[in-house]
Tab-separated table of C-alpha atoms and ligand atoms in Angstrom:
chain	number	residue	atom	x	y	z
N	1	MET	CA	-69.425	-1.161	2.870
N	2	ASN	CA	-69.824	-1.210	-0.974
N	3	PRO	CA	-68.658	2.185	-2.266
N	4	LYS	CA	-71.533	2.507	-4.629
N	5	LEU	CA	-74.177	2.191	-1.884
N	6	LEU	CA	-72.153	4.459	0.337
N	7	PHE	CA	-72.481	7.214	-2.389
N	8	TRP	CA	-75.953	6.540	-3.626
N	9	VAL	CA	-77.849	5.765	-0.126
N	10	PRO	CA	-77.049	9.110	1.724
N	11	ALA	CA	-77.873	11.187	-1.417
N	12	ILE	CA	-81.278	9.322	-1.989
N	13	LEU	CA	-82.016	9.813	1.759
N	14	ARG	CA	-81.245	13.549	1.654
N	15	MET	CA	-83.522	13.973	-1.504
N	16	ALA	CA	-86.280	11.924	0.290
N	17	LEU	CA	-85.983	14.227	3.349
N	18	ILE	CA	-86.164	17.263	1.429
N	19	LEU	CA	-89.291	16.004	-0.426
N	20	ALA	CA	-90.728	14.772	2.758
N	21	GLY	CA	-90.158	18.142	4.444
N	22	ALA	CA	-91.519	20.087	1.334
N	23	GLY	CA	-94.630	17.762	1.561
N	24	VAL	CA	-95.239	18.441	4.799
N	25	VAL	CA	-95.047	22.110	4.427
N	26	ALA	CA	-97.046	22.007	1.209
N	27	TYR	CA	-99.831	20.075	3.357
N	28	PHE	CA	-100.079	22.535	6.024
N	29	SER	CA	-99.116	25.791	4.475
N	30	GLY	CA	-100.121	25.425	0.690
N	31	LEU	CA	-98.132	24.158	-2.534
N	32	VAL	CA	-96.322	27.423	-2.942
N	33	ALA	CA	-94.737	27.238	0.598
N	34	GLY	CA	-93.911	23.583	0.026
N	35	LEU	CA	-92.119	24.448	-3.378
N	36	ALA	CA	-90.247	27.209	-1.774
N	37	VAL	CA	-89.065	25.029	1.105
N	38	ALA	CA	-88.058	22.387	-1.321
N	39	LEU	CA	-86.167	24.928	-3.675
N	40	CYS	CA	-84.336	26.486	-0.578
N	41	ALA	CA	-83.361	23.006	0.527
N	42	ALA	CA	-81.812	22.273	-2.869
N	43	LEU	CA	-80.191	25.487	-3.239
N	44	ALA	CA	-78.439	24.919	0.162
N	45	LEU	CA	-77.462	21.436	-0.825
N	46	VAL	CA	-75.951	22.700	-4.033
N	47	VAL	CA	-74.064	25.479	-2.277
N	48	MET	CA	-72.851	22.703	0.403
N	49	GLN	CA	-71.524	20.816	-2.783
N	50	LEU	CA	-69.879	23.680	-4.327
N	51	GLY	CA	-68.047	24.453	-1.006
N	52	TYR	CA	-66.805	20.859	-0.963
N	53	LEU	CA	-65.752	21.004	-4.654
N	54	TRP	CA	-63.894	24.222	-3.950
N	55	ARG	CA	-62.154	22.725	-0.898
N	56	LEU	CA	-61.219	19.687	-3.128
N	57	SER	CA	-59.866	21.996	-5.978
N	58	MET	CA	-57.814	23.891	-3.579
N	59	TRP	CA	-56.162	20.812	-1.957
N	60	LEU	CA	-55.397	19.464	-5.576
N	61	GLU	CA	-53.425	22.528	-6.122
N	62	HIS	CA	-51.579	22.104	-2.778
N	63	PRO	CA	-51.609	18.471	-2.204
N	64	GLU	CA	-48.920	18.723	0.433
N	65	THR	CA	-51.522	20.588	2.721
N	66	ARG	CA	-53.967	18.434	5.020
N	67	LEU	CA	-56.976	16.862	3.404
N	68	PRO	CA	-60.334	18.827	4.176
N	69	ASP	CA	-62.799	16.924	6.303
N	70	GLY	CA	-66.021	15.772	4.503
N	71	TRP	CA	-69.650	15.169	5.155
N	72	GLY	CA	-71.765	12.330	3.436
N	73	ALA	CA	-70.103	10.981	0.203
N	74	TRP	CA	-67.396	13.587	0.509
N	75	THR	CA	-65.927	11.584	3.568
N	76	ASP	CA	-65.599	8.622	1.349
N	77	ILE	CA	-64.091	10.603	-1.418
N	78	PHE	CA	-61.535	12.456	0.873
N	79	VAL	CA	-60.633	9.194	2.627
N	80	ARG	CA	-59.757	7.345	-0.715
N	81	LEU	CA	-57.928	10.358	-1.688
N	82	TYR	CA	-55.812	10.276	1.447
N	83	ARG	CA	-55.126	6.517	0.916
N	84	LEU	CA	-53.983	7.237	-2.752
N	85	ARG	CA	-51.687	10.006	-1.437
N	86	ARG	CA	-50.257	7.574	1.192
N	87	GLU	CA	-49.625	4.854	-1.370
N	88	ASP	CA	-48.024	7.568	-3.794
N	89	ASP	CA	-45.808	8.713	-0.958
N	90	ARG	CA	-44.764	5.044	-0.264
N	91	ASN	CA	-43.994	4.475	-3.872
N	92	ARG	CA	-42.094	7.526	-4.106
N	93	THR	CA	-39.906	6.699	-1.011
N	94	GLU	CA	-39.409	3.255	-2.589
N	95	LEU	CA	-38.580	4.652	-5.854
N	96	ASN	CA	-36.006	7.078	-4.296
N	97	GLU	CA	-34.453	4.316	-2.280
N	98	TRP	CA	-33.880	2.013	-5.366
N	99	LEU	CA	-32.523	5.177	-7.146
N	100	THR	CA	-29.952	5.851	-4.278
N	101	ARG	CA	-28.990	2.044	-4.508
N	102	PHE	CA	-28.725	2.179	-8.212
N	103	ARG	CA	-26.439	5.361	-8.204
N	104	GLN	CA	-24.306	3.855	-5.358
N	105	ALA	CA	-23.758	0.513	-7.493
N	106	MET	CA	-23.104	2.600	-10.511
N	107	SER	CA	-20.490	4.765	-8.494
N	108	LEU	CA	-18.809	1.772	-7.241
N	109	LEU	CA	-18.465	0.242	-10.924
N	110	PRO	CA	-15.003	0.222	-12.095
N	111	ASP	CA	-16.295	0.552	-15.740
N	112	GLY	CA	-17.604	3.955	-16.898
N	113	VAL	CA	-21.201	4.286	-17.970
N	114	VAL	CA	-22.510	7.239	-19.884
N	115	ILE	CA	-26.269	7.538	-21.076
N	116	MET	CA	-26.746	9.749	-24.106
N	117	ASP	CA	-30.008	10.636	-25.892
N	118	ASP	CA	-30.706	10.007	-29.483
N	119	VAL	CA	-28.619	13.177	-30.650
N	120	LEU	CA	-25.635	12.071	-28.340
N	121	PHE	CA	-26.386	14.794	-25.601
N	122	LEU	CA	-25.213	13.464	-22.126
N	123	GLU	CA	-27.994	12.664	-19.917
N	124	TRP	CA	-26.047	10.875	-17.044
N	125	CYS	CA	-22.703	9.277	-16.286
N	126	ASN	CA	-21.100	7.693	-13.315
N	127	PRO	CA	-17.885	8.572	-11.600
N	128	ALA	CA	-15.759	6.071	-13.433
N	129	ALA	CA	-16.911	7.596	-16.746
N	130	GLU	CA	-16.004	10.944	-15.254
N	131	ARG	CA	-12.385	9.594	-14.469
N	132	HIS	CA	-11.967	7.888	-17.898
N	133	LEU	CA	-13.472	10.608	-20.140
N	134	GLY	CA	-12.588	13.699	-18.085
N	135	LEU	CA	-16.469	14.454	-18.038
N	136	LYS	CA	-18.272	16.304	-15.020
N	137	ARG	CA	-21.928	15.234	-14.824
N	138	GLU	CA	-23.346	18.271	-13.402
N	139	ARG	CA	-21.328	20.650	-15.734
N	140	ASP	CA	-21.603	18.540	-18.999
N	141	LYS	CA	-25.165	17.485	-18.626
N	142	GLY	CA	-27.204	18.283	-21.851
N	143	MET	CA	-23.930	18.774	-23.730
N	144	ARG	CA	-23.061	16.912	-27.075
N	145	VAL	CA	-20.705	13.994	-26.254
N	146	THR	CA	-18.645	14.569	-29.362
N	147	ASN	CA	-17.945	18.236	-28.268
N	148	LEU	CA	-16.744	16.590	-24.790
N	149	ILE	CA	-14.605	13.929	-25.791
N	150	ARG	CA	-12.758	15.270	-28.653
N	151	SER	CA	-10.840	12.202	-29.876
N	152	PRO	CA	-11.109	11.833	-33.742
N	153	HIS	CA	-11.291	8.123	-33.461
N	154	PHE	CA	-14.092	8.318	-31.081
N	155	ILE	CA	-16.005	10.832	-33.194
N	156	ASP	CA	-15.522	8.499	-36.321
N	157	TYR	CA	-16.667	5.565	-34.292
N	158	LEU	CA	-19.835	7.386	-33.145
N	159	ILE	CA	-20.588	8.595	-36.620
N	160	LEU	CA	-20.080	5.467	-38.342
N	161	GLY	CA	-22.212	3.685	-35.964
N	162	ARG	CA	-20.689	0.191	-36.493
N	163	TYR	CA	-20.748	-0.991	-32.684
N	164	GLU	CA	-20.416	-4.701	-33.163
N	165	GLN	CA	-16.450	-4.197	-32.425
N	166	PRO	CA	-15.459	-2.174	-29.401
N	167	LEU	CA	-13.118	0.838	-29.918
N	168	THR	CA	-9.708	0.986	-28.350
N	169	LEU	CA	-9.027	4.524	-27.377
N	170	SER	CA	-6.110	6.213	-25.916
N	171	LEU	CA	-6.930	9.147	-23.766
N	172	ARG	CA	-5.620	11.027	-20.773
N	173	GLU	CA	-2.869	8.457	-20.595
N	174	ARG	CA	-5.280	5.556	-20.346
N	175	LYS	CA	-6.015	2.712	-22.646
N	176	LEU	CA	-9.794	2.496	-22.954
N	177	ILE	CA	-11.987	-0.156	-24.323
N	178	VAL	CA	-15.221	1.467	-25.552
N	179	HIS	CA	-18.600	-0.198	-26.058
N	180	ILE	CA	-21.685	1.583	-27.369
N	181	ILE	CA	-25.047	-0.279	-26.590
N	182	PRO	CA	-28.179	1.203	-28.334
N	183	PHE	CA	-31.206	0.866	-26.133
N	184	GLU	CA	-34.935	2.266	-25.721
N	185	ASN	CA	-35.919	4.841	-28.226
N	186	ARG	CA	-32.624	5.506	-29.852
N	187	ARG	CA	-30.936	6.192	-26.636
N	188	GLN	CA	-27.290	4.880	-26.101
N	189	ILE	CA	-25.171	3.678	-23.372
N	190	LEU	CA	-21.448	4.174	-23.520
N	191	VAL	CA	-19.470	1.727	-21.415
N	192	THR	CA	-15.449	2.379	-20.977
N	193	HIS	CA	-13.187	-0.136	-19.558
N	194	ASP	CA	-9.836	0.688	-18.350
N	195	ALA	CA	-7.446	-1.642	-19.983
N	196	THR	CA	-4.094	0.487	-18.987
N	197	GLU	CA	-3.104	-2.293	-16.503
N	198	SER	CA	-3.710	-5.129	-18.559
N	199	GLU	CA	-2.040	-3.462	-21.467
N	200	ARG	CA	1.028	-2.752	-19.358
N	201	ILE	CA	1.150	-6.321	-18.245
N	202	GLU	CA	0.757	-7.464	-21.835
N	203	HIS	CA	3.367	-5.075	-22.869
N	204	MET	CA	5.810	-6.569	-19.993
N	205	ARG	CA	4.970	-9.929	-21.441
N	206	ARG	CA	6.095	-9.016	-24.788
N	207	ASP	CA	9.139	-7.471	-23.664
N	208	PHE	CA	10.025	-10.553	-21.434
N	209	ILE	CA	9.546	-12.821	-24.368
N	210	ALA	CA	11.477	-10.788	-26.815
N	211	ASN	CA	14.294	-10.181	-24.148
N	212	ALA	CA	14.409	-13.824	-23.276
N	213	SER	CA	14.658	-14.756	-26.997
N	214	HIS	CA	17.426	-12.392	-27.491
N	215	GLU	CA	19.342	-13.644	-24.515
N	216	LEU	CA	19.052	-17.168	-25.574
N	217	ARG	CA	19.862	-16.439	-29.078
N	218	THR	CA	23.313	-15.162	-28.486
N	219	PRO	CA	24.598	-18.458	-27.047
N	220	LEU	CA	22.807	-20.456	-29.446
N	221	THR	CA	24.436	-18.541	-32.464
N	222	VAL	CA	27.902	-19.053	-30.787
N	223	ILE	CA	27.083	-22.866	-30.204
N	224	ASN	CA	25.783	-23.246	-33.984
N	225	GLY	CA	29.001	-21.343	-35.277
N	226	PHE	CA	31.213	-23.730	-33.430
N	227	LEU	CA	29.027	-26.846	-34.686
N	228	GLU	CA	29.118	-25.420	-38.167
N	229	ILE	CA	33.099	-25.281	-37.917
N	230	ALA	CA	33.295	-28.686	-36.704
N	231	GLN	CA	31.156	-29.949	-39.576
N	232	ALA	CA	33.047	-28.122	-42.146
N	233	GLN	CA	36.544	-28.974	-40.788
N	234	PRO	CA	36.367	-32.502	-39.435
N	235	ASN	CA	40.109	-32.735	-39.007
N	236	LEU	CA	40.738	-29.725	-36.701
N	237	ASP	CA	43.588	-30.071	-34.459
N	238	PRO	CA	42.857	-31.244	-31.032
N	239	GLN	CA	43.726	-28.042	-29.110
N	240	THR	CA	41.364	-25.923	-31.135
N	241	ARG	CA	38.662	-28.599	-30.911
N	242	GLN	CA	39.075	-28.535	-27.107
N	243	SER	CA	38.927	-24.848	-26.864
N	244	HIS	CA	35.956	-24.843	-29.113
N	245	LEU	CA	34.104	-27.496	-26.930
N	246	ALA	CA	34.935	-25.379	-23.733
N	247	LEU	CA	33.538	-22.425	-25.464
N	248	MET	CA	30.363	-24.372	-26.341
N	249	ALA	CA	30.067	-25.715	-22.740
N	250	GLU	CA	30.369	-22.261	-21.369
N	251	GLN	CA	27.505	-20.902	-23.640
N	252	GLY	CA	25.487	-24.042	-22.699
N	253	ARG	CA	25.815	-23.157	-18.948
N	254	ARG	CA	24.761	-19.629	-19.899
N	255	MET	CA	21.703	-20.903	-21.253
N	256	GLN	CA	21.038	-23.227	-18.434
N	257	ASN	CA	21.453	-20.543	-15.869
N	258	LEU	CA	18.985	-18.279	-17.805
N	259	VAL	CA	16.411	-21.035	-18.147
N	260	GLU	CA	16.838	-21.717	-14.425
N	261	ASP	CA	16.478	-18.031	-13.493
N	262	MET	CA	13.248	-17.488	-15.679
N	263	LEU	CA	11.749	-20.755	-14.135
N	264	SER	CA	12.490	-19.337	-10.534
N	265	LEU	CA	10.821	-15.862	-11.544
N	266	THR	CA	7.783	-17.528	-12.934
N	267	ARG	CA	7.433	-19.532	-9.934
N	268	LEU	CA	8.111	-16.663	-7.477
N	269	GLU	CA	5.186	-14.619	-9.496
N	270	SER	CA	2.986	-17.445	-9.549
N	271	LEU	CA	-0.184	-17.128	-7.211
N	272	ASP	CA	-0.421	-21.086	-7.282
N	273	TYR	CA	2.866	-20.989	-5.316
N	274	PRO	CA	2.302	-19.346	-2.039
N	275	LEU	CA	5.283	-18.902	0.414
N	276	ARG	CA	5.449	-21.646	2.896
N	277	PRO	CA	7.138	-20.172	6.017
N	278	GLU	CA	9.412	-22.150	8.039
N	279	PRO	CA	12.144	-21.375	10.717
N	280	VAL	CA	15.251	-20.156	9.037
N	281	ARG	CA	18.531	-20.525	10.962
N	282	MET	CA	20.293	-17.286	9.593
N	283	LYS	CA	23.748	-18.081	10.873
N	284	SER	CA	23.887	-21.424	9.066
N	285	LEU	CA	22.065	-20.139	5.867
N	286	LEU	CA	24.632	-17.286	5.764
N	287	GLY	CA	27.497	-19.507	6.332
N	288	GLN	CA	26.432	-21.480	3.117
N	289	VAL	CA	26.068	-18.399	1.143
N	290	LEU	CA	29.645	-17.282	2.347
N	291	GLN	CA	30.892	-20.591	1.060
N	292	ASP	CA	29.170	-20.208	-2.349
N	293	ALA	CA	30.659	-16.658	-2.622
N	294	GLN	CA	34.245	-17.926	-1.865
N	295	ALA	CA	33.995	-20.612	-4.379
N	296	LEU	CA	32.659	-17.922	-6.861
N	297	SER	CA	35.518	-15.508	-5.884
N	298	SER	CA	38.312	-18.288	-5.771
N	299	GLY	CA	40.392	-16.183	-3.352
N	300	ARG	CA	40.367	-13.000	-5.409
N	301	HIS	CA	38.401	-10.951	-2.882
N	302	THR	CA	38.158	-10.792	0.963
N	303	ILE	CA	34.653	-11.891	2.062
N	304	THR	CA	33.659	-11.551	5.776
N	305	LEU	CA	30.403	-12.380	7.535
N	306	GLU	CA	29.093	-10.927	10.750
N	307	ALA	CA	25.878	-12.464	11.868
N	308	GLU	CA	24.490	-11.250	15.065
N	309	GLY	CA	20.864	-11.072	13.962
N	310	PRO	CA	18.034	-13.403	15.231
N	311	ASP	CA	16.425	-16.343	13.359
N	312	ILE	CA	13.399	-15.562	11.085
N	313	THR	CA	10.413	-17.235	9.491
N	314	GLY	CA	10.515	-17.399	5.829
N	315	SER	CA	11.478	-19.861	3.011
N	316	VAL	CA	14.998	-21.175	3.309
N	317	GLU	CA	15.350	-21.875	-0.307
N	318	GLU	CA	14.092	-18.517	-1.535
N	319	LEU	CA	16.165	-16.564	1.120
N	320	ARG	CA	19.253	-18.436	-0.111
N	321	SER	CA	18.552	-17.651	-3.688
N	322	ALA	CA	18.179	-13.826	-2.888
N	323	PHE	CA	21.105	-13.452	-0.608
N	324	GLY	CA	23.130	-15.622	-2.942
N	325	ASN	CA	22.199	-13.276	-5.834
N	326	LEU	CA	23.215	-10.260	-3.838
N	327	VAL	CA	26.409	-11.502	-2.763
N	328	SER	CA	27.373	-13.124	-6.266
N	329	ASN	CA	26.707	-9.757	-7.757
N	330	ALA	CA	29.116	-7.954	-5.107
N	331	VAL	CA	31.766	-10.649	-6.131
N	332	ARG	CA	31.028	-10.186	-9.922
N	333	TYR	CA	31.032	-6.370	-9.782
N	334	THR	CA	34.024	-5.888	-7.439
N	335	PRO	CA	37.577	-5.893	-9.088
N	336	ASP	CA	40.114	-8.420	-7.600
N	337	GLY	CA	41.523	-7.616	-4.339
N	338	GLY	CA	38.278	-5.905	-3.118
N	339	THR	CA	36.360	-6.578	-0.008
N	340	ILE	CA	32.847	-7.822	0.519
N	341	GLU	CA	31.145	-7.793	3.809
N	342	MET	CA	28.087	-9.635	4.642
N	343	ILE	CA	26.309	-8.278	7.746
N	344	TRP	CA	23.168	-9.757	9.625
N	345	ARG	CA	21.836	-7.329	12.424
N	346	PRO	CA	18.868	-7.200	14.643
N	347	GLY	CA	18.074	-3.491	13.254
N	348	THR	CA	15.655	-0.913	14.761
N	349	ASP	CA	12.760	-1.418	12.205
N	350	GLY	CA	13.370	-5.094	11.769
N	351	PRO	CA	16.410	-7.270	11.116
N	352	GLN	CA	18.509	-6.289	8.305
N	353	PHE	CA	21.098	-8.108	5.855
N	354	ALA	CA	23.501	-6.017	4.108
N	355	VAL	CA	26.069	-6.789	1.423
N	356	ARG	CA	28.629	-4.149	1.201
N	357	ASP	CA	31.504	-4.130	-1.552
N	358	ASN	CA	34.044	-1.754	-2.680
N	359	GLY	CA	33.443	-2.577	-6.344
N	360	ILE	CA	32.632	-0.479	-9.337
N	361	GLY	CA	29.563	1.037	-8.044
N	362	ILE	CA	26.348	2.122	-9.839
N	363	ARG	CA	25.573	5.651	-11.148
N	364	PRO	CA	22.416	7.085	-9.418
N	365	GLU	CA	20.245	7.099	-12.687
N	366	HIS	CA	20.474	3.343	-12.951
N	367	ILE	CA	19.438	2.400	-9.284
N	368	ALA	CA	15.683	2.708	-9.480
N	369	ARG	CA	15.656	0.291	-12.567
N	370	LEU	CA	18.120	-2.248	-11.336
N	371	THR	CA	15.312	-4.699	-10.358
N	372	GLU	CA	13.663	-4.943	-13.707
N	373	ARG	CA	14.168	-8.021	-15.588
N	374	PHE	CA	17.191	-7.971	-17.957
N	375	TYR	CA	18.073	-4.400	-16.770
N	376	ARG	CA	21.955	-4.071	-16.794
N	377	VAL	CA	24.011	-1.065	-16.297
N	378	ASP	CA	26.919	-2.699	-18.505
N	379	LYS	CA	25.705	-5.613	-20.629
N	380	SER	CA	29.009	-6.832	-21.786
N	381	ARG	CA	30.192	-6.760	-18.169
N	382	SER	CA	27.086	-8.794	-16.859
N	383	ARG	CA	27.549	-11.427	-19.640
N	384	GLU	CA	31.408	-11.705	-19.230
N	385	THR	CA	30.744	-12.556	-15.536
N	386	ARG	CA	27.851	-15.077	-16.393
N	387	GLY	CA	25.098	-12.886	-15.289
N	388	THR	CA	21.514	-13.358	-16.725
N	389	GLY	CA	20.047	-9.876	-15.825
N	390	LEU	CA	17.494	-11.544	-13.774
N	391	GLY	CA	19.313	-11.903	-10.374
N	392	LEU	CA	17.815	-8.671	-8.694
N	393	ALA	CA	14.260	-9.187	-10.338
N	394	ILE	CA	14.387	-12.712	-8.347
N	395	VAL	CA	15.690	-10.908	-5.164
N	396	LYS	CA	12.879	-8.336	-5.608
N	397	HIS	CA	10.103	-10.950	-5.726
N	398	VAL	CA	11.635	-13.064	-2.896
N	399	LEU	CA	11.598	-9.830	-0.720
N	400	LEU	CA	8.130	-9.223	-1.557
N	401	ARG	CA	6.833	-12.574	-0.663
N	402	HIS	CA	8.551	-11.881	2.801
N	403	GLY	CA	7.263	-8.547	3.189
N	404	ALA	CA	10.958	-7.159	3.210
N	405	GLN	CA	12.506	-3.999	1.657
N	406	LEU	CA	15.336	-3.745	-0.527
N	407	GLY	CA	17.635	-0.582	-0.203
N	408	ILE	CA	20.457	0.402	-2.537
N	409	GLU	CA	23.209	2.807	-1.909
N	410	SER	CA	26.136	3.157	-4.494
N	411	VAL	CA	28.770	5.400	-5.291
N	412	PRO	CA	30.573	4.944	-8.683
N	413	GLU	CA	34.095	3.555	-8.321
N	414	ARG	CA	33.601	3.355	-4.491
N	415	GLY	CA	31.232	0.595	-4.186
N	416	SER	CA	27.597	-0.473	-3.252
N	417	THR	CA	25.500	-1.630	-0.443
N	418	PHE	CA	22.289	-3.580	-0.821
N	419	THR	CA	20.351	-3.848	2.338
N	420	VAL	CA	17.390	-6.047	2.935
N	421	THR	CA	15.145	-5.144	5.786
N	422	PHE	CA	12.688	-7.702	7.204
N	423	PRO	CA	9.530	-6.651	9.095
N	424	ALA	CA	9.918	-7.151	12.828
N	425	ARG	CA	7.179	-9.848	12.829
N	426	ALA	CA	9.398	-12.118	10.787
N	427	VAL	CA	11.850	-12.616	14.027
N	428	ILE	CA	11.622	-15.786	15.850
N	429	THR	CA	11.191	-14.764	19.488
N	430	GLU	CA	11.280	-18.390	21.244
N	431	PRO	CA	14.040	-20.151	19.495
N	432	ALA	CA	14.007	-23.008	22.019
N	433	THR	CA	10.446	-24.026	20.937
N	434	LEU	CA	11.008	-24.163	17.180
N	435	GLN	CA	12.599	-27.016	15.268
N	436	ALA	CA	14.820	-24.905	13.062
N	437	LYS	CA	15.184	-26.375	9.551
N	438	THR	CA	18.259	-25.122	7.659
N	439	ALA	CA	19.270	-25.326	4.011
F	501	ADP	P1	23.133	-9.462	-13.681
F	501	ADP	O1	22.820	-10.817	-13.937
F	501	ADP	O2	23.342	-8.654	-14.745
F	501	ADP	O3	24.123	-9.352	-12.693
F	501	ADP	P2	21.023	-8.508	-11.751
F	501	ADP	O4	19.663	-8.368	-11.991
F	501	ADP	O5	21.822	-9.407	-10.672
F	501	ADP	O6	21.616	-8.960	-13.201
F	501	ADP	O7	21.840	-6.960	-11.692
F	501	ADP	C1	21.304	-6.073	-12.508
F	501	ADP	C2	22.582	-5.047	-12.768
F	501	ADP	O8	22.592	-4.372	-11.604
F	501	ADP	C3	23.762	-5.606	-12.964
F	501	ADP	O9	23.776	-5.871	-14.558
F	501	ADP	C4	24.753	-4.505	-12.711
F	501	ADP	O10	24.965	-3.605	-13.636
F	501	ADP	C5	23.969	-4.063	-11.560
F	501	ADP	N1	24.691	-4.558	-10.167
F	501	ADP	C6	24.009	-5.553	-9.310
F	501	ADP	N2	24.797	-5.432	-8.463
F	501	ADP	C7	25.889	-4.777	-8.323
F	501	ADP	C8	26.813	-4.454	-7.490
F	501	ADP	N3	27.157	-4.949	-6.263
F	501	ADP	N4	27.819	-3.524	-7.878
F	501	ADP	C9	27.715	-2.923	-9.207
F	501	ADP	N5	26.504	-3.118	-10.002
F	501	ADP	C10	25.886	-3.974	-9.592
């Protein structure tokens, strides 16, 4: 029914009823009695309405209690209030759900978010901001951000207010990119992005280019030097010319090895070049590695091979390169007359390939860094033996792609053992069904 009618009809009816009752009393008992009845009825009505008003005001003070029952127009008022309260409860639940979802999303965000008021007091921040800036939301709420982040660069940036360019900040051993975004009512959002990892990669890239340029410059300088001599002295005796040509060829080979190793590394690191596993016949592969090692050693070392391990799956080409690097290192860093053992065994945690030499060995402080690009214990010895400084970096990447681990044990002057442990899942269990492909 129309709410207006619902309100007015009972009120008019009640008034009419009182007037009719008073009229009847006045008719039978005189005007004064009629007026007295009308007054009493009106008073009773006012007291009743006041009673409802009182209950309503009590309820408004404690809206969580049950709504009072009403009579007449009050029923409608209480019903509508009840509906409003239910709607309000629903809205509040919905808002709370949204807030919880928003907080969850914010806490999963890798970037830090800090909300500050117009005078830079912290209002809210997410866990990433806590990590990046060393804040604690509960503890620091209401504190001035410039008192919490005490970096002069950061404070200058906030004071100058030139937010078009982000700020790069070194804080708590992190490299942070800081953006400030003003929003409603002069509030500001501070966003921090952790660029430590990308900075590290950029640093590695710069180092790699610097190292590679340096490695290439040395042989180039030698070749240029001989070319200048050849130009300045066209009548050099054939013997000297021949020795110059041999030295130039040697430097050319060195550059070629370096470029080839750099290309291999780039390919191994590239995501566009996934490992294509194939059956690897280890006996045959290691036989070839042994032949290469013997050619490199030219009879200066005793090289043995023991291959009792199983065939595995992997990339024949990559494994040949990795094993080849380990064995050629053993040859290059073992003085003439030394022994080099290549061992392929089933192993308890998975099959193992070990290269053991009794060469010059490595001091313990170098071992952790050996797989870094261009890291060498003794630069001149590495160059003398045609090393590029990239061999073990290549080994590391090949093993990474095969899920294998490299272990290095070494005693200076006694020798070294490089052990590769493959995961047990790499073993081929049914050799008869596989079409083994070998290098
Ligand atoms: P390089 O081309 O210089 O040999 P690698 O990456 O293959 O580069 O090896 C890095 C360094 O590790 C070498 O320069 C050398 O000092 C050391 N090294 C590697 N293998 C051996 C080994 N079997 N014995 C002694 N030192 C080794």
